[in-house]
Short mmCIF file of C-alpha atoms in Angstrom, two decimals:
data_model
loop_
_atom_site.label_atom_id
_atom_site.label_comp_id
_atom_site.label_asym_id
_atom_site.label_seq_id
_atom_site.Cartn_x
_atom_site.Cartn_y
_atom_site.Cartn_z
CA PRO A 1 -4.04 18.72 21.13
CA ALA A 2 -0.48 17.37 21.13
CA PHE A 3 -1.75 13.97 20.06
CA ARG A 4 -3.84 15.50 17.25
CA ARG A 5 -0.78 17.41 15.97
CA PHE A 6 1.25 14.22 16.06
CA GLN A 7 -1.50 12.37 14.16
CA ARG A 8 -1.66 15.05 11.47
CA GLY A 9 2.11 14.89 11.03
CA TYR A 10 1.77 11.15 10.36
CA TYR A 11 -1.14 11.55 7.95
CA HIS A 12 0.66 14.30 5.98
CA VAL A 13 3.31 11.73 5.02
CA TYR A 14 1.27 8.52 4.88
CA LEU A 15 -1.84 9.61 2.94
CA PRO A 16 0.00 11.07 -0.10
CA ALA A 17 1.99 7.82 -0.26
CA LEU A 18 -1.24 5.81 -0.27
CA ALA A 19 -2.79 8.11 -2.88
CA ALA A 20 0.21 7.59 -5.17
CA ASP A 21 -0.10 3.83 -4.73
CA TRP A 22 -3.85 3.76 -5.49
CA LEU A 23 -3.49 5.98 -8.56
CA GLN A 24 -1.52 3.23 -10.28
CA GLY A 25 -4.20 0.54 -9.84
CA PRO A 26 -6.72 1.25 -12.62
CA TYR A 27 -4.42 1.53 -15.64
CA LEU A 28 -1.47 -0.83 -15.10
CA TYR A 29 -2.78 -3.64 -17.32
CA LYS A 30 -4.10 -1.09 -19.83
CA LEU A 31 -0.64 0.50 -20.07
CA TYR A 32 1.08 -2.81 -20.88
CA GLN A 33 -1.67 -3.54 -23.39
CA HIS A 34 -1.14 -0.09 -24.90
CA TYR A 35 2.54 -1.01 -25.38
CA ARG A 36 1.38 -4.03 -27.46
CA PHE A 37 2.51 -6.75 -25.05
CA LEU A 38 0.74 -10.11 -25.18
CA GLU A 39 -1.34 -11.39 -22.27
CA GLY A 40 1.37 -13.92 -21.33
CA GLN A 41 4.02 -11.18 -21.25
CA ILE A 42 1.79 -9.00 -19.09
CA ALA A 43 1.22 -11.93 -16.73
CA ILE A 44 5.00 -12.31 -16.29
CA LEU A 45 5.28 -8.60 -15.45
CA TYR A 46 2.57 -9.00 -12.80
CA VAL A 47 4.27 -12.09 -11.37
CA CYS A 48 7.61 -10.22 -11.17
CA GLY A 49 5.90 -7.53 -9.09
CA PHE A 50 4.18 -10.01 -6.78
CA ALA A 51 7.32 -12.15 -6.38
CA SER A 52 9.55 -9.17 -5.56
CA SER A 53 6.97 -7.99 -3.02
CA VAL A 54 7.16 -11.43 -1.34
CA LEU A 55 10.97 -11.52 -1.36
CA PHE A 56 11.42 -7.96 -0.13
CA GLY A 57 8.63 -8.51 2.39
CA LEU A 58 10.80 -11.18 4.04
CA VAL A 59 13.64 -8.73 4.66
CA SER A 60 11.75 -5.43 4.88
CA SER A 61 11.36 -5.43 8.68
CA SER A 62 15.08 -6.09 9.19
CA LEU A 63 16.00 -3.53 6.51
CA VAL A 64 13.73 -0.87 8.05
CA ASP A 65 15.10 -1.47 11.56
CA TRP A 66 18.70 -1.30 10.31
CA LEU A 67 18.34 1.66 7.94
CA GLY A 68 15.94 3.67 10.10
CA ARG A 69 12.18 4.10 9.71
CA LYS A 70 12.29 7.68 8.45
CA LYS A 71 15.02 6.91 5.90
CA SER A 72 13.01 3.87 4.77
CA CYS A 73 9.95 6.05 4.12
CA VAL A 74 12.10 8.46 2.09
CA LEU A 75 13.61 5.45 0.25
CA PHE A 76 10.04 4.34 -0.54
CA SER A 77 9.32 7.73 -2.13
CA LEU A 78 12.49 7.48 -4.23
CA THR A 79 12.08 3.87 -5.42
CA TYR A 80 8.39 4.28 -6.19
CA SER A 81 9.06 7.48 -8.15
CA ILE A 82 11.64 5.62 -10.26
CA CYS A 83 9.12 2.78 -10.67
CA CYS A 84 6.61 5.31 -12.08
CA LEU A 85 9.18 6.96 -14.34
CA VAL A 86 10.22 3.69 -16.00
CA LYS A 87 6.59 3.24 -17.10
CA LEU A 88 7.47 5.70 -19.88
CA SER A 89 9.73 3.05 -21.42
CA ARG A 90 8.43 0.46 -23.87
CA ASP A 91 11.42 -1.83 -23.24
CA TYR A 92 10.26 -5.07 -21.62
CA LEU A 93 13.32 -5.58 -19.40
CA VAL A 94 13.13 -1.99 -18.15
CA LEU A 95 9.48 -2.58 -17.23
CA VAL A 96 10.50 -5.77 -15.37
CA VAL A 97 12.99 -3.71 -13.33
CA GLY A 98 10.18 -1.26 -12.65
CA ARG A 99 7.97 -4.05 -11.31
CA VAL A 100 10.80 -5.24 -9.03
CA LEU A 101 11.19 -1.70 -7.68
CA GLY A 102 7.42 -1.62 -7.23
CA GLY A 103 7.64 -4.78 -5.11
CA LEU A 104 10.33 -3.21 -2.91
CA SER A 105 8.25 -0.05 -2.57
CA THR A 106 5.14 -1.99 -1.57
CA ALA A 107 7.08 -3.87 1.10
CA LEU A 108 8.35 -0.56 2.52
CA LEU A 109 4.92 1.09 2.35
CA PHE A 110 3.35 -1.60 4.53
CA SER A 111 6.15 -1.82 7.09
CA ALA A 112 8.15 1.41 7.51
CA PHE A 113 5.34 3.94 8.05
CA GLU A 114 3.46 2.05 10.74
CA ALA A 115 6.69 1.00 12.48
CA TRP A 116 7.79 4.66 12.63
CA TYR A 117 4.42 5.71 14.06
CA VAL A 118 4.25 3.05 16.78
CA HIS A 119 7.76 3.82 17.99
CA GLU A 120 7.14 7.58 18.15
CA HIS A 121 3.73 7.12 19.80
CA VAL A 122 5.04 4.87 22.57
CA GLU A 123 8.72 5.74 23.03
CA ARG A 124 9.02 9.43 22.25
CA TYR A 125 5.62 10.88 23.18
CA ASP A 126 4.46 8.25 25.70
CA PHE A 127 0.82 8.49 24.60
CA PRO A 128 -1.55 5.73 25.83
CA THR A 129 -1.07 2.53 23.85
CA GLU A 130 -4.80 2.16 23.14
CA TRP A 131 -4.71 5.41 21.13
CA ILE A 132 -2.64 3.63 18.44
CA ALA A 133 -5.82 1.86 17.30
CA VAL A 134 -7.57 5.23 16.93
CA THR A 135 -4.88 6.50 14.54
CA PHE A 136 -4.81 3.33 12.44
CA SER A 137 -8.62 3.15 12.31
CA ARG A 138 -8.78 6.69 10.94
CA ALA A 139 -5.94 5.94 8.55
CA ALA A 140 -7.92 2.92 7.24
CA PHE A 141 -11.00 5.11 6.72
CA TRP A 142 -9.05 7.78 4.84
CA ASN A 143 -7.24 5.07 2.90
CA ASN A 144 -10.62 3.99 1.48
CA VAL A 145 -11.63 7.59 0.73
CA VAL A 146 -8.31 8.23 -1.02
CA ALA A 147 -8.67 5.00 -3.03
CA VAL A 148 -12.13 6.03 -4.30
CA GLY A 149 -10.80 9.47 -5.23
CA ALA A 150 -7.72 7.98 -6.91
CA GLY A 151 -9.85 5.99 -9.36
CA GLY A 152 -11.73 9.11 -10.46
CA THR A 153 -8.50 11.12 -10.69
CA ALA A 154 -6.81 8.44 -12.80
CA ASP A 155 -9.83 8.37 -15.13
CA PHE A 156 -9.77 12.18 -15.41
CA PHE A 157 -6.14 12.33 -16.51
CA ALA A 158 -6.13 9.20 -18.69
CA GLU A 159 -9.52 9.52 -20.42
CA TRP A 160 -10.99 12.99 -19.99
CA LEU A 161 -7.75 14.84 -20.72
CA GLY A 162 -6.73 12.16 -23.23
CA LEU A 163 -3.24 11.77 -21.79
CA GLY A 164 -3.34 7.97 -22.04
CA PRO A 165 -2.78 5.16 -19.52
CA VAL A 166 0.67 6.37 -18.50
CA ALA A 167 -0.74 9.66 -17.09
CA PRO A 168 -1.81 8.33 -13.64
CA PHE A 169 1.74 7.07 -13.04
CA MET A 170 3.16 10.51 -13.79
CA VAL A 171 0.58 12.14 -11.49
CA SER A 172 1.74 9.80 -8.70
CA ILE A 173 5.28 11.21 -8.73
CA PRO A 174 4.48 14.66 -7.22
CA LEU A 175 2.54 12.92 -4.43
CA LEU A 176 5.52 10.66 -3.70
CA VAL A 177 7.86 13.65 -3.65
CA LEU A 178 5.46 15.46 -1.29
CA SER A 179 5.40 12.46 1.05
CA GLY A 180 9.21 12.25 1.09
CA VAL A 181 9.65 15.99 1.66
CA PHE A 182 7.19 16.01 4.58
CA ALA A 183 9.02 13.04 6.13
CA VAL A 184 12.42 14.75 5.80
CA LYS A 185 11.15 18.06 7.22
CA ASN A 186 8.80 16.96 9.99
CA TRP A 187 9.78 13.50 11.19
CA ASP A 188 12.53 12.44 13.59
CA GLU A 189 14.49 9.28 12.90
CA ASN A 190 14.00 6.11 14.94
CA TYR A 191 15.42 2.61 14.74
CA GLY A 192 14.26 -0.86 15.73
CA LYS A 193 16.11 -3.63 17.47
CA LYS A 194 18.82 -4.86 15.14
CA ARG A 195 18.16 -8.58 14.65
CA THR A 196 19.74 -10.87 12.10
CA PHE A 197 17.64 -12.03 9.16
CA SER A 198 17.97 -15.66 10.23
CA LYS A 199 16.75 -14.77 13.75
CA THR A 200 13.71 -12.96 12.31
CA CYS A 201 12.85 -15.93 10.07
CA SER A 202 13.34 -18.53 12.80
CA ASP A 203 11.15 -16.55 15.24
CA GLY A 204 8.41 -16.34 12.60
CA LEU A 205 8.68 -20.06 11.84
CA LYS A 206 8.47 -20.96 15.56
CA CYS A 207 5.36 -18.79 15.87
CA LEU A 208 3.75 -20.55 12.90
CA LEU A 209 4.51 -24.05 14.16
CA SER A 210 3.69 -23.42 17.82
CA ASP A 211 -0.02 -22.81 17.19
CA HIS A 212 -1.91 -24.58 14.40
CA ARG A 213 -4.50 -21.76 14.38
CA ILE A 214 -1.87 -19.30 13.15
CA LEU A 215 -0.95 -21.68 10.31
CA LEU A 216 -4.64 -22.12 9.42
CA LEU A 217 -5.24 -18.38 9.50
CA GLY A 218 -2.22 -17.81 7.26
CA THR A 219 -3.45 -20.47 4.83
CA ILE A 220 -6.93 -18.91 4.64
CA GLN A 221 -5.40 -15.47 4.12
CA ALA A 222 -3.10 -16.82 1.37
CA LEU A 223 -6.03 -18.43 -0.45
CA PHE A 224 -8.06 -15.24 -0.18
CA GLU A 225 -5.16 -13.11 -1.44
CA SER A 226 -4.63 -15.48 -4.39
CA ILE A 227 -8.25 -14.90 -5.45
CA ILE A 228 -7.75 -11.14 -5.14
CA TYR A 229 -4.57 -11.23 -7.27
CA ILE A 230 -6.32 -13.28 -9.99
CA PHE A 231 -9.14 -10.73 -9.92
CA ILE A 232 -6.66 -7.81 -10.12
CA PHE A 233 -5.07 -9.35 -13.21
CA LEU A 234 -8.31 -10.23 -15.02
CA TRP A 235 -10.75 -7.39 -14.42
CA THR A 236 -9.20 -5.00 -16.96
CA PRO A 237 -9.08 -7.38 -19.98
CA VAL A 238 -12.61 -8.57 -19.16
CA LEU A 239 -14.20 -5.09 -18.92
CA ASP A 240 -12.04 -2.96 -21.24
CA PRO A 241 -13.38 -4.41 -24.54
CA HIS A 242 -16.84 -3.21 -23.49
CA GLY A 243 -15.63 0.39 -23.16
CA ALA A 244 -15.88 0.48 -19.36
CA PRO A 245 -14.29 3.59 -17.76
CA LEU A 246 -11.53 1.82 -15.84
CA GLY A 247 -10.92 4.57 -13.30
CA ILE A 248 -14.61 4.82 -12.38
CA VAL A 249 -14.90 1.02 -12.16
CA PHE A 250 -11.87 1.01 -9.84
CA SER A 251 -13.51 3.69 -7.68
CA SER A 252 -16.64 1.53 -7.51
CA PHE A 253 -14.57 -1.44 -6.29
CA MET A 254 -12.99 0.73 -3.60
CA ALA A 255 -16.36 2.18 -2.56
CA ALA A 256 -17.72 -1.37 -2.20
CA SER A 257 -14.68 -2.26 -0.07
CA MET A 258 -15.32 0.82 2.08
CA LEU A 259 -18.98 -0.22 2.48
CA GLY A 260 -17.90 -3.71 3.54
CA SER A 261 -15.59 -2.28 6.22
CA SER A 262 -18.38 -0.04 7.51
CA LEU A 263 -20.84 -2.94 7.68
CA TYR A 264 -18.28 -5.03 9.56
CA ARG A 265 -17.72 -2.26 12.13
CA LEU A 266 -21.49 -1.94 12.52
CA ALA A 267 -21.93 -5.71 12.93
CA VAL A 268 -19.36 -5.99 15.74
CA SER A 269 -20.55 -2.82 17.52
CA LYS A 270 -22.27 -2.92 20.91
CA ARG A 271 -25.63 -2.59 19.18
CA TYR A 272 -25.49 -5.90 17.28
CA HIS A 273 -22.78 -7.90 19.12
CA LEU A 274 -21.95 -10.06 16.07
CA GLN A 275 -18.49 -11.37 16.90
CA PRO A 276 -16.24 -13.46 14.63
CA VAL A 277 -15.82 -16.96 16.11
#
């Protein structure tokens, strides 16, 4: 029961943050198009977001360890809320700043929350280490469910209510506030080992160069991610002229992703014994 309570406390903060992130997926390109920006200008906005995510990703682990995991999660809620608010502006440079803040927020989302959980699980509560996988497996399942729901919700506010492509970004803000408030009220602070940025980078580089399989795996992952990012940029301008409901299409993508995850778990189960080699 204590473990279940601890899990719920984590999900109460993490799942609203994920929901806010997914809500912004279906209508980002459509919003920039609505503001009359050209395809090349929109591409630059996307690249600014991806580049800032890469740059902040390099320092996010050190930043989170230094600032504190709980404070970093609250910082995520703040920066992502500002990122959503600036979507109301039609000024190109303001939107670029918003994309940079979005990159910082993404880096925090995929580092601070899990780091906080692992530390609390092991250090404060001393639960069995193998239970960590149970929590993250359930979080992955609910992440998919939330993503499917987010597409439908975005479509409801943008199309059904006629509030336009900026509406999903405004709906994200209360969820981000909720996540930050739950973190402030219910979480204790924890810190990581304070290492210098150069030490973190050198350790990562040694790990890459010490085993060629790690470098190969990273290369394959990078190529796969590049395909995904091209797809993310292109699917809206390809489908939108045909009147496709973007939120519902997004939900369909997420449902297909959820199905793929389920099929993978089934394939590697004891029943079928299909192992990646």
